[in-house]
Amino acid sequence: MEQSTYHELAKIIPQERIRTEEPMSRHTTFKVGGPAEVLVMPKTFDEVKKTVNLCRTRNISYYIVGNGSNLLVSDQGYRGIVIQIGKEFGDIRVEGDVVTAQAGVLLSVAANKAMEEGLTGLEFASGIPGTLGGACVMNAGAYGGEMKDVLTEFTVLTQEGDIVRIPSQQMELGYRTSVAARKGYIVLEARMQLQKGDRQEIRAKMEELKEKRVSKQPLEYPSAGSAFKRPEGYFAGKLIQDAGLRGFTVGGAQVSEKHCGFVINRGDATARDVADLMSRVSEIVEEKFGVRLEPEVRRLGEF
């Protein structure tokens, strides 16, 4: 990256929140991935807007990440600016039964905050490892709940560079998609409408869901959660299991023996191992059952 660009960037974001050649393995739940040329950690709406504007005016590639819980970064890394809307972007406030949070807030943090305030409706999200921003873009869900059940308003940065508020009914939240995903909006903040509830009951529900997760999911290994989208009329994990792929391995990547819908990093996997394993699983399932599995995990960089 040109020195002049770096200097311009340092005028927008303090240098302690800018990292160069930063290993993305530190910023994804798969724990794999090469270096980002530059990684920045904005704290305000304005910092995000100005950083994106700089990238656009100088024709620099950029990519938005949250907790990196649904992301596979190539071993070669990414040449451009990774804008991490994470813990620096984590303001959360509660007014009555409405929770408003910045996009970098972890869903687990938001769910715990709601529980402390005696608010119910967000229990389903307590174990989802992503940030609110990513959850809004992809309409994240688990255990019968999804984000569209609670979201009422988004604050986004549009492709035109405007910061606007959009009611959730205009966001067309569907299975792992939204207007934000299709139009490339960057979610900055979201508002959630919850209901008054009993704190002990809310905590008990969250504990129950946690036990389900621990017993059924390979949480002891790095992964990106469900590796494939749910095909119409099927379950990805069941198809993979029925194809005889439980424990199927490529390099350090493996189809989890505990839950076949998960691809795990056994400890020394490369991004290439993960990508190759997912491709092979898709091919075998299609050969056996005529169903094409689509990756739920996003990819960044050259594969």
PDB file of C-alpha atoms in Angstrom:
ATOM      1  CA  MET A   1       0.000   0.000   0.000  1.00  0.00           C
ATOM      2  CA  GLU A   2       1.271   3.443  -0.873  1.00  0.00           C
ATOM      3  CA  GLN A   3       2.689   5.453   2.012  1.00  0.00           C
ATOM      4  CA  SER A   4       0.393   8.364   1.171  1.00  0.00           C
ATOM      5  CA  THR A   5      -2.655   6.107   1.537  1.00  0.00           C
ATOM      6  CA  TYR A   6      -1.437   4.877   4.907  1.00  0.00           C
ATOM      7  CA  HIS A   7      -0.963   8.485   6.072  1.00  0.00           C
ATOM      8  CA  GLU A   8      -4.494   9.347   4.962  1.00  0.00           C
ATOM      9  CA  LEU A   9      -5.803   6.307   6.824  1.00  0.00           C
ATOM     10  CA  ALA A  10      -3.904   7.334   9.972  1.00  0.00           C
ATOM     11  CA  LYS A  11      -5.730  10.691   9.865  1.00  0.00           C
ATOM     12  CA  ILE A  12      -9.035   8.810  10.104  1.00  0.00           C
ATOM     13  CA  ILE A  13      -8.125   6.058  12.571  1.00  0.00           C
ATOM     14  CA  PRO A  14      -5.470   6.311  15.330  1.00  0.00           C
ATOM     15  CA  GLN A  15      -2.378   4.213  14.603  1.00  0.00           C
ATOM     16  CA  GLU A  16      -2.955   1.931  17.602  1.00  0.00           C
ATOM     17  CA  ARG A  17      -6.088   0.699  15.801  1.00  0.00           C
ATOM     18  CA  ILE A  18      -4.292   0.054  12.494  1.00  0.00           C
ATOM     19  CA  ARG A  19      -2.296  -3.125  11.899  1.00  0.00           C
ATOM     20  CA  THR A  20      -0.242  -4.055   8.842  1.00  0.00           C
ATOM     21  CA  GLU A  21       0.336  -7.603   7.567  1.00  0.00           C
ATOM     22  CA  GLU A  22      -2.001  -8.842  10.308  1.00  0.00           C
ATOM     23  CA  PRO A  23      -2.546 -12.646  10.326  1.00  0.00           C
ATOM     24  CA  MET A  24      -6.250 -13.272   9.731  1.00  0.00           C
ATOM     25  CA  SER A  25      -5.922 -16.551  11.637  1.00  0.00           C
ATOM     26  CA  ARG A  26      -6.179 -14.290  14.714  1.00  0.00           C
ATOM     27  CA  HIS A  27      -9.488 -12.890  13.520  1.00  0.00           C
ATOM     28  CA  THR A  28     -11.459 -15.925  12.327  1.00  0.00           C
ATOM     29  CA  THR A  29     -13.019 -18.733  14.335  1.00  0.00           C
ATOM     30  CA  PHE A  30     -11.463 -21.265  11.905  1.00  0.00           C
ATOM     31  CA  LYS A  31      -8.031 -20.009  13.121  1.00  0.00           C
ATOM     32  CA  VAL A  32      -6.647 -20.154   9.569  1.00  0.00           C
ATOM     33  CA  GLY A  33      -5.809 -17.526   6.967  1.00  0.00           C
ATOM     34  CA  GLY A  34      -2.877 -15.453   5.767  1.00  0.00           C
ATOM     35  CA  PRO A  35      -2.206 -11.761   6.444  1.00  0.00           C
ATOM     36  CA  ALA A  36      -4.400  -8.795   5.706  1.00  0.00           C
ATOM     37  CA  GLU A  37      -2.320  -6.057   4.107  1.00  0.00           C
ATOM     38  CA  VAL A  38      -3.971  -3.620   6.517  1.00  0.00           C
ATOM     39  CA  LEU A  39      -6.538  -4.256   9.253  1.00  0.00           C
ATOM     40  CA  VAL A  40      -8.334  -1.331  10.873  1.00  0.00           C
ATOM     41  CA  MET A  41     -10.584  -1.259  13.927  1.00  0.00           C
ATOM     42  CA  PRO A  42     -12.968   1.708  13.723  1.00  0.00           C
ATOM     43  CA  LYS A  43     -14.841   2.964  16.769  1.00  0.00           C
ATOM     44  CA  THR A  44     -17.410   5.328  15.265  1.00  0.00           C
ATOM     45  CA  PHE A  45     -19.838   5.562  12.352  1.00  0.00           C
ATOM     46  CA  ASP A  46     -17.734   8.405  10.965  1.00  0.00           C
ATOM     47  CA  GLU A  47     -14.528   6.340  11.022  1.00  0.00           C
ATOM     48  CA  VAL A  48     -16.227   3.567   9.057  1.00  0.00           C
ATOM     49  CA  LYS A  49     -17.678   6.026   6.538  1.00  0.00           C
ATOM     50  CA  LYS A  50     -14.366   7.848   5.989  1.00  0.00           C
ATOM     51  CA  THR A  51     -12.370   4.609   5.705  1.00  0.00           C
ATOM     52  CA  VAL A  52     -14.766   3.197   3.102  1.00  0.00           C
ATOM     53  CA  ASN A  53     -14.714   6.524   1.243  1.00  0.00           C
ATOM     54  CA  LEU A  54     -10.892   6.497   1.191  1.00  0.00           C
ATOM     55  CA  CYS A  55     -10.906   2.952  -0.209  1.00  0.00           C
ATOM     56  CA  ARG A  56     -13.372   3.898  -2.922  1.00  0.00           C
ATOM     57  CA  THR A  57     -11.674   7.112  -3.994  1.00  0.00           C
ATOM     58  CA  ARG A  58      -8.259   5.387  -4.146  1.00  0.00           C
ATOM     59  CA  ASN A  59      -9.668   2.204  -5.687  1.00  0.00           C
ATOM     60  CA  ILE A  60      -8.448   0.008  -2.821  1.00  0.00           C
ATOM     61  CA  SER A  61     -10.122  -3.335  -2.132  1.00  0.00           C
ATOM     62  CA  TYR A  62     -11.792  -3.512   1.266  1.00  0.00           C
ATOM     63  CA  TYR A  63     -13.738  -6.118   3.206  1.00  0.00           C
ATOM     64  CA  ILE A  64     -15.899  -5.886   6.324  1.00  0.00           C
ATOM     65  CA  VAL A  65     -15.455  -8.488   9.064  1.00  0.00           C
ATOM     66  CA  GLY A  66     -17.032  -8.898  12.471  1.00  0.00           C
ATOM     67  CA  ASN A  67     -15.994 -11.824  14.650  1.00  0.00           C
ATOM     68  CA  GLY A  68     -14.854 -13.831  11.628  1.00  0.00           C
ATOM     69  CA  SER A  69     -17.212 -16.629  12.642  1.00  0.00           C
ATOM     70  CA  ASN A  70     -18.485 -17.330   9.130  1.00  0.00           C
ATOM     71  CA  LEU A  71     -15.321 -16.627   7.160  1.00  0.00           C
ATOM     72  CA  LEU A  72     -12.551 -18.585   5.465  1.00  0.00           C
ATOM     73  CA  VAL A  73      -9.544 -16.437   4.527  1.00  0.00           C
ATOM     74  CA  SER A  74      -7.106 -17.862   1.996  1.00  0.00           C
ATOM     75  CA  ASP A  75      -3.586 -18.875   3.000  1.00  0.00           C
ATOM     76  CA  GLN A  76      -2.238 -16.044   0.822  1.00  0.00           C
ATOM     77  CA  GLY A  77      -4.248 -13.534   2.854  1.00  0.00           C
ATOM     78  CA  TYR A  78      -5.882 -10.398   1.468  1.00  0.00           C
ATOM     79  CA  ARG A  79      -4.341  -7.450  -0.345  1.00  0.00           C
ATOM     80  CA  GLY A  80      -6.416  -4.489   0.705  1.00  0.00           C
ATOM     81  CA  ILE A  81      -7.986  -3.095   3.860  1.00  0.00           C
ATOM     82  CA  VAL A  82      -9.945  -5.313   6.241  1.00  0.00           C
ATOM     83  CA  ILE A  83     -12.360  -3.181   8.271  1.00  0.00           C
ATOM     84  CA  GLN A  84     -13.086  -5.023  11.498  1.00  0.00           C
ATOM     85  CA  ILE A  85     -16.356  -3.967  13.103  1.00  0.00           C
ATOM     86  CA  GLY A  86     -15.670  -5.752  16.355  1.00  0.00           C
ATOM     87  CA  LYS A  87     -15.110  -5.077  20.035  1.00  0.00           C
ATOM     88  CA  GLU A  88     -14.104  -1.438  19.447  1.00  0.00           C
ATOM     89  CA  PHE A  89     -17.569  -0.989  17.943  1.00  0.00           C
ATOM     90  CA  GLY A  90     -19.435  -2.434  20.888  1.00  0.00           C
ATOM     91  CA  ASP A  91     -21.771   0.128  22.460  1.00  0.00           C
ATOM     92  CA  ILE A  92     -25.030  -1.332  23.792  1.00  0.00           C
ATOM     93  CA  ARG A  93     -27.909   0.404  25.575  1.00  0.00           C
ATOM     94  CA  VAL A  94     -31.305  -0.575  26.901  1.00  0.00           C
ATOM     95  CA  GLU A  95     -34.382   1.650  27.112  1.00  0.00           C
ATOM     96  CA  GLY A  96     -37.435  -0.145  28.470  1.00  0.00           C
ATOM     97  CA  ASP A  97     -37.796  -3.292  26.401  1.00  0.00           C
ATOM     98  CA  VAL A  98     -35.747  -2.004  23.452  1.00  0.00           C
ATOM     99  CA  VAL A  99     -32.067  -2.922  23.044  1.00  0.00           C
ATOM    100  CA  THR A 100     -29.963  -0.774  20.698  1.00  0.00           C
ATOM    101  CA  ALA A 101     -26.467  -2.017  19.933  1.00  0.00           C
ATOM    102  CA  GLN A 102     -23.605  -1.221  17.602  1.00  0.00           C
ATOM    103  CA  ALA A 103     -22.776  -3.823  14.974  1.00  0.00           C
ATOM    104  CA  GLY A 104     -19.606  -5.043  16.718  1.00  0.00           C
ATOM    105  CA  VAL A 105     -21.461  -6.314  19.793  1.00  0.00           C
ATOM    106  CA  LEU A 106     -21.236 -10.104  20.096  1.00  0.00           C
ATOM    107  CA  LEU A 107     -24.634 -11.807  20.070  1.00  0.00           C
ATOM    108  CA  SER A 108     -23.696 -13.597  23.293  1.00  0.00           C
ATOM    109  CA  VAL A 109     -23.053 -10.212  24.943  1.00  0.00           C
ATOM    110  CA  ALA A 110     -26.369  -8.806  23.671  1.00  0.00           C
ATOM    111  CA  ALA A 111     -28.257 -11.884  24.903  1.00  0.00           C
ATOM    112  CA  ASN A 112     -26.628 -11.652  28.338  1.00  0.00           C
ATOM    113  CA  LYS A 113     -27.374  -7.930  28.567  1.00  0.00           C
ATOM    114  CA  ALA A 114     -31.028  -8.633  27.724  1.00  0.00           C
ATOM    115  CA  MET A 115     -31.138 -11.367  30.367  1.00  0.00           C
ATOM    116  CA  GLU A 116     -29.674  -9.039  33.018  1.00  0.00           C
ATOM    117  CA  GLU A 117     -32.386  -6.509  32.164  1.00  0.00           C
ATOM    118  CA  GLY A 118     -35.116  -9.179  32.417  1.00  0.00           C
ATOM    119  CA  LEU A 119     -35.860  -9.086  28.688  1.00  0.00           C
ATOM    120  CA  THR A 120     -36.813 -12.200  26.730  1.00  0.00           C
ATOM    121  CA  GLY A 121     -36.657 -12.925  23.000  1.00  0.00           C
ATOM    122  CA  LEU A 122     -32.917 -13.113  22.370  1.00  0.00           C
ATOM    123  CA  GLU A 123     -32.168 -16.396  24.123  1.00  0.00           C
ATOM    124  CA  PHE A 124     -31.825 -18.264  20.802  1.00  0.00           C
ATOM    125  CA  ALA A 125     -28.844 -16.053  19.895  1.00  0.00           C
ATOM    126  CA  SER A 126     -26.892 -16.562  23.119  1.00  0.00           C
ATOM    127  CA  GLY A 127     -24.622 -19.240  21.641  1.00  0.00           C
ATOM    128  CA  ILE A 128     -24.211 -17.884  18.101  1.00  0.00           C
ATOM    129  CA  PRO A 129     -20.529 -16.868  17.893  1.00  0.00           C
ATOM    130  CA  GLY A 130     -20.920 -13.863  15.593  1.00  0.00           C
ATOM    131  CA  THR A 131     -21.462 -10.134  15.929  1.00  0.00           C
ATOM    132  CA  LEU A 132     -24.771  -8.321  15.653  1.00  0.00           C
ATOM    133  CA  GLY A 133     -23.776  -6.776  12.310  1.00  0.00           C
ATOM    134  CA  GLY A 134     -23.100 -10.106  10.640  1.00  0.00           C
ATOM    135  CA  ALA A 135     -26.236 -11.571  12.236  1.00  0.00           C
ATOM    136  CA  CYS A 136     -28.338  -8.760  10.739  1.00  0.00           C
ATOM    137  CA  VAL A 137     -26.866  -9.124   7.249  1.00  0.00           C
ATOM    138  CA  MET A 138     -27.369 -12.908   7.227  1.00  0.00           C
ATOM    139  CA  ASN A 139     -30.502 -13.045   9.425  1.00  0.00           C
ATOM    140  CA  ALA A 140     -28.753 -15.471  11.763  1.00  0.00           C
ATOM    141  CA  GLY A 141     -30.872 -18.017  13.576  1.00  0.00           C
ATOM    142  CA  ALA A 142     -30.783 -21.032  15.859  1.00  0.00           C
ATOM    143  CA  TYR A 143     -33.156 -23.268  17.797  1.00  0.00           C
ATOM    144  CA  GLY A 144     -36.322 -21.928  16.195  1.00  0.00           C
ATOM    145  CA  GLY A 145     -35.459 -18.234  16.548  1.00  0.00           C
ATOM    146  CA  GLU A 146     -33.983 -15.803  14.035  1.00  0.00           C
ATOM    147  CA  MET A 147     -32.932 -12.177  14.036  1.00  0.00           C
ATOM    148  CA  LYS A 148     -35.963 -11.011  12.055  1.00  0.00           C
ATOM    149  CA  ASP A 149     -38.126 -11.988  15.066  1.00  0.00           C
ATOM    150  CA  VAL A 150     -36.599  -9.186  17.160  1.00  0.00           C
ATOM    151  CA  LEU A 151     -35.082  -6.590  14.801  1.00  0.00           C
ATOM    152  CA  THR A 152     -37.051  -3.376  14.266  1.00  0.00           C
ATOM    153  CA  GLU A 153     -34.530  -0.965  12.736  1.00  0.00           C
ATOM    154  CA  PHE A 154     -31.097  -0.910  11.119  1.00  0.00           C
ATOM    155  CA  THR A 155     -28.604   1.918  10.754  1.00  0.00           C
ATOM    156  CA  VAL A 156     -26.513   1.233   7.655  1.00  0.00           C
ATOM    157  CA  LEU A 157     -23.851   2.777   5.439  1.00  0.00           C
ATOM    158  CA  THR A 158     -25.097   2.480   1.857  1.00  0.00           C
ATOM    159  CA  GLN A 159     -23.007   1.927  -1.276  1.00  0.00           C
ATOM    160  CA  GLU A 160     -23.552   5.620  -2.024  1.00  0.00           C
ATOM    161  CA  GLY A 161     -21.838   6.556   1.253  1.00  0.00           C
ATOM    162  CA  ASP A 162     -24.956   7.678   3.149  1.00  0.00           C
ATOM    163  CA  ILE A 163     -25.756   6.661   6.727  1.00  0.00           C
ATOM    164  CA  VAL A 164     -29.463   5.872   6.872  1.00  0.00           C
ATOM    165  CA  ARG A 165     -31.967   4.191   9.172  1.00  0.00           C
ATOM    166  CA  ILE A 166     -34.139   1.498   7.652  1.00  0.00           C
ATOM    167  CA  PRO A 167     -37.138  -0.244   9.292  1.00  0.00           C
ATOM    168  CA  SER A 168     -36.541  -3.997   9.485  1.00  0.00           C
ATOM    169  CA  GLN A 169     -39.606  -4.815   7.345  1.00  0.00           C
ATOM    170  CA  GLN A 170     -37.847  -3.092   4.430  1.00  0.00           C
ATOM    171  CA  MET A 171     -34.738  -5.256   4.884  1.00  0.00           C
ATOM    172  CA  GLU A 172     -36.365  -8.413   3.418  1.00  0.00           C
ATOM    173  CA  LEU A 173     -34.855 -10.720   6.014  1.00  0.00           C
ATOM    174  CA  GLY A 174     -34.931 -14.305   4.722  1.00  0.00           C
ATOM    175  CA  TYR A 175     -32.975 -17.524   5.208  1.00  0.00           C
ATOM    176  CA  ARG A 176     -29.376 -16.304   5.543  1.00  0.00           C
ATOM    177  CA  THR A 177     -30.035 -13.212   3.452  1.00  0.00           C
ATOM    178  CA  SER A 178     -31.297  -9.616   3.508  1.00  0.00           C
ATOM    179  CA  VAL A 179     -31.310  -6.404   1.484  1.00  0.00           C
ATOM    180  CA  ALA A 180     -28.057  -5.540   3.286  1.00  0.00           C
ATOM    181  CA  ALA A 181     -26.426  -8.693   1.891  1.00  0.00           C
ATOM    182  CA  ARG A 182     -27.704  -8.089  -1.634  1.00  0.00           C
ATOM    183  CA  LYS A 183     -26.965  -4.359  -1.803  1.00  0.00           C
ATOM    184  CA  GLY A 184     -23.674  -4.349   0.101  1.00  0.00           C
ATOM    185  CA  TYR A 185     -24.914  -2.209   2.991  1.00  0.00           C
ATOM    186  CA  ILE A 186     -22.655  -2.073   6.038  1.00  0.00           C
ATOM    187  CA  VAL A 187     -24.709  -2.477   9.205  1.00  0.00           C
ATOM    188  CA  LEU A 188     -23.556  -0.009  11.867  1.00  0.00           C
ATOM    189  CA  GLU A 189     -26.239  -0.403  14.520  1.00  0.00           C
ATOM    190  CA  ALA A 190     -29.499  -2.247  15.102  1.00  0.00           C
ATOM    191  CA  ARG A 191     -32.519  -1.933  17.343  1.00  0.00           C
ATOM    192  CA  MET A 192     -34.254  -4.956  18.846  1.00  0.00           C
ATOM    193  CA  GLN A 193     -37.713  -5.134  20.391  1.00  0.00           C
ATOM    194  CA  LEU A 194     -37.857  -7.644  23.257  1.00  0.00           C
ATOM    195  CA  GLN A 195     -40.432  -8.426  25.949  1.00  0.00           C
ATOM    196  CA  LYS A 196     -40.363  -8.250  29.712  1.00  0.00           C
ATOM    197  CA  GLY A 197     -39.699 -11.659  31.204  1.00  0.00           C
ATOM    198  CA  ASP A 198     -38.465 -13.460  34.277  1.00  0.00           C
ATOM    199  CA  ARG A 199     -34.686 -13.261  34.642  1.00  0.00           C
ATOM    200  CA  GLN A 200     -34.395 -16.761  36.125  1.00  0.00           C
ATOM    201  CA  GLU A 201     -36.488 -18.292  33.343  1.00  0.00           C
ATOM    202  CA  ILE A 202     -34.447 -16.474  30.695  1.00  0.00           C
ATOM    203  CA  ARG A 203     -31.198 -17.691  32.267  1.00  0.00           C
ATOM    204  CA  ALA A 204     -32.558 -21.248  32.462  1.00  0.00           C
ATOM    205  CA  LYS A 205     -33.515 -21.155  28.768  1.00  0.00           C
ATOM    206  CA  MET A 206     -30.027 -19.928  27.831  1.00  0.00           C
ATOM    207  CA  GLU A 207     -28.423 -22.680  29.929  1.00  0.00           C
ATOM    208  CA  GLU A 208     -30.638 -25.285  28.271  1.00  0.00           C
ATOM    209  CA  LEU A 209     -29.601 -24.112  24.791  1.00  0.00           C
ATOM    210  CA  LYS A 210     -25.950 -24.044  25.872  1.00  0.00           C
ATOM    211  CA  GLU A 211     -26.163 -27.673  27.013  1.00  0.00           C
ATOM    212  CA  LYS A 212     -27.709 -28.652  23.666  1.00  0.00           C
ATOM    213  CA  ARG A 213     -24.862 -26.946  21.840  1.00  0.00           C
ATOM    214  CA  VAL A 214     -22.119 -28.458  23.965  1.00  0.00           C
ATOM    215  CA  SER A 215     -23.571 -31.964  23.615  1.00  0.00           C
ATOM    216  CA  LYS A 216     -24.196 -31.795  19.864  1.00  0.00           C
ATOM    217  CA  GLN A 217     -21.588 -29.440  18.412  1.00  0.00           C
ATOM    218  CA  PRO A 218     -17.773 -29.741  18.253  1.00  0.00           C
ATOM    219  CA  LEU A 219     -17.135 -26.554  20.222  1.00  0.00           C
ATOM    220  CA  GLU A 220     -13.726 -27.824  21.347  1.00  0.00           C
ATOM    221  CA  TYR A 221     -12.337 -27.314  17.811  1.00  0.00           C
ATOM    222  CA  PRO A 222     -12.035 -24.184  15.649  1.00  0.00           C
ATOM    223  CA  SER A 223     -14.804 -24.079  13.036  1.00  0.00           C
ATOM    224  CA  ALA A 224     -17.197 -21.676  11.353  1.00  0.00           C
ATOM    225  CA  GLY A 225     -20.356 -23.316  12.639  1.00  0.00           C
ATOM    226  CA  SER A 226     -22.561 -24.888   9.977  1.00  0.00           C
ATOM    227  CA  ALA A 227     -20.377 -25.266   6.899  1.00  0.00           C
ATOM    228  CA  PHE A 228     -23.250 -25.567   4.411  1.00  0.00           C
ATOM    229  CA  LYS A 229     -26.638 -23.918   3.943  1.00  0.00           C
ATOM    230  CA  ARG A 230     -29.685 -26.059   4.589  1.00  0.00           C
ATOM    231  CA  PRO A 231     -30.852 -27.441   1.220  1.00  0.00           C
ATOM    232  CA  GLU A 232     -34.579 -27.214   0.551  1.00  0.00           C
ATOM    233  CA  GLY A 233     -36.245 -30.242   2.140  1.00  0.00           C
ATOM    234  CA  TYR A 234     -33.047 -31.686   3.642  1.00  0.00           C
ATOM    235  CA  PHE A 235     -30.487 -31.226   6.400  1.00  0.00           C
ATOM    236  CA  ALA A 236     -26.881 -30.790   5.268  1.00  0.00           C
ATOM    237  CA  GLY A 237     -25.450 -32.711   8.237  1.00  0.00           C
ATOM    238  CA  LYS A 238     -27.748 -35.699   7.617  1.00  0.00           C
ATOM    239  CA  LEU A 239     -26.831 -35.834   3.906  1.00  0.00           C
ATOM    240  CA  ILE A 240     -23.116 -35.703   4.753  1.00  0.00           C
ATOM    241  CA  GLN A 241     -23.532 -38.435   7.364  1.00  0.00           C
ATOM    242  CA  ASP A 242     -25.593 -40.626   5.007  1.00  0.00           C
ATOM    243  CA  ALA A 243     -22.876 -40.197   2.351  1.00  0.00           C
ATOM    244  CA  GLY A 244     -20.487 -41.918   4.770  1.00  0.00           C
ATOM    245  CA  LEU A 245     -18.409 -38.782   5.340  1.00  0.00           C
ATOM    246  CA  ARG A 246     -18.387 -38.598   9.140  1.00  0.00           C
ATOM    247  CA  GLY A 247     -14.738 -37.974  10.076  1.00  0.00           C
ATOM    248  CA  PHE A 248     -13.717 -37.443   6.420  1.00  0.00           C
ATOM    249  CA  THR A 249     -10.364 -35.636   6.440  1.00  0.00           C
ATOM    250  CA  VAL A 250      -8.272 -33.478   4.108  1.00  0.00           C
ATOM    251  CA  GLY A 251      -4.980 -32.404   5.697  1.00  0.00           C
ATOM    252  CA  GLY A 252      -5.837 -30.840   9.050  1.00  0.00           C
ATOM    253  CA  ALA A 253      -9.509 -30.248   8.174  1.00  0.00           C
ATOM    254  CA  GLN A 254     -12.179 -32.776   9.095  1.00  0.00           C
ATOM    255  CA  VAL A 255     -15.923 -33.346   8.894  1.00  0.00           C
ATOM    256  CA  SER A 256     -16.764 -33.396  12.595  1.00  0.00           C
ATOM    257  CA  GLU A 257     -17.485 -36.812  14.021  1.00  0.00           C
ATOM    258  CA  LYS A 258     -19.797 -35.148  16.536  1.00  0.00           C
ATOM    259  CA  HIS A 259     -21.897 -33.180  14.012  1.00  0.00           C
ATOM    260  CA  CYS A 260     -21.450 -33.806  10.282  1.00  0.00           C
ATOM    261  CA  GLY A 261     -22.693 -30.304   9.409  1.00  0.00           C
ATOM    262  CA  PHE A 262     -19.495 -28.857  10.898  1.00  0.00           C
ATOM    263  CA  VAL A 263     -16.046 -28.747   9.315  1.00  0.00           C
ATOM    264  CA  ILE A 264     -13.369 -28.427  11.988  1.00  0.00           C
ATOM    265  CA  ASN A 265      -9.713 -27.444  12.144  1.00  0.00           C
ATOM    266  CA  ARG A 266      -7.980 -30.333  13.923  1.00  0.00           C
ATOM    267  CA  GLY A 267      -5.174 -27.949  14.837  1.00  0.00           C
ATOM    268  CA  ASP A 268      -2.932 -27.661  11.790  1.00  0.00           C
ATOM    269  CA  ALA A 269      -5.402 -27.123   8.944  1.00  0.00           C
ATOM    270  CA  THR A 270      -4.751 -24.641   6.165  1.00  0.00           C
ATOM    271  CA  ALA A 271      -7.471 -22.675   4.395  1.00  0.00           C
ATOM    272  CA  ARG A 272      -6.744 -24.835   1.349  1.00  0.00           C
ATOM    273  CA  ASP A 273      -7.461 -27.994   3.405  1.00  0.00           C
ATOM    274  CA  VAL A 274     -10.834 -26.579   4.474  1.00  0.00           C
ATOM    275  CA  ALA A 275     -11.760 -25.430   0.965  1.00  0.00           C
ATOM    276  CA  ASP A 276     -10.746 -28.734  -0.621  1.00  0.00           C
ATOM    277  CA  LEU A 277     -12.641 -30.745   1.987  1.00  0.00           C
ATOM    278  CA  MET A 278     -15.810 -28.683   1.482  1.00  0.00           C
ATOM    279  CA  SER A 279     -15.583 -29.064  -2.301  1.00  0.00           C
ATOM    280  CA  ARG A 280     -15.097 -32.820  -2.017  1.00  0.00           C
ATOM    281  CA  VAL A 281     -18.026 -33.176   0.414  1.00  0.00           C
ATOM    282  CA  SER A 282     -20.271 -31.217  -1.983  1.00  0.00           C
ATOM    283  CA  GLU A 283     -19.252 -33.428  -4.921  1.00  0.00           C
ATOM    284  CA  ILE A 284     -19.800 -36.706  -3.057  1.00  0.00           C
ATOM    285  CA  VAL A 285     -23.202 -35.663  -1.666  1.00  0.00           C
ATOM    286  CA  GLU A 286     -24.318 -34.550  -5.140  1.00  0.00           C
ATOM    287  CA  GLU A 287     -23.109 -37.825  -6.693  1.00  0.00           C
ATOM    288  CA  LYS A 288     -24.986 -39.898  -4.103  1.00  0.00           C
ATOM    289  CA  PHE A 289     -28.184 -37.911  -3.596  1.00  0.00           C
ATOM    290  CA  GLY A 290     -28.427 -35.379  -6.439  1.00  0.00           C
ATOM    291  CA  VAL A 291     -28.466 -32.508  -3.936  1.00  0.00           C
ATOM    292  CA  ARG A 292     -25.964 -29.666  -4.282  1.00  0.00           C
ATOM    293  CA  LEU A 293     -24.671 -28.334  -0.956  1.00  0.00           C
ATOM    294  CA  GLU A 294     -23.980 -24.600  -1.005  1.00  0.00           C
ATOM    295  CA  PRO A 295     -21.309 -23.250   1.378  1.00  0.00           C
ATOM    296  CA  GLU A 296     -22.601 -21.103   4.214  1.00  0.00           C
ATOM    297  CA  VAL A 297     -19.037 -19.980   4.943  1.00  0.00           C
ATOM    298  CA  ARG A 298     -17.862 -16.930   3.029  1.00  0.00           C
ATOM    299  CA  ARG A 299     -14.441 -16.867   1.385  1.00  0.00           C
ATOM    300  CA  LEU A 300     -11.943 -14.038   1.219  1.00  0.00           C
ATOM    301  CA  GLY A 301      -8.831 -14.018  -0.963  1.00  0.00           C
ATOM    302  CA  GLU A 302      -7.534 -16.312  -3.694  1.00  0.00           C
ATOM    303  CA  PHE A 303      -8.458 -20.011  -3.585  1.00  0.00           C
TER     304      PHE A 303
END
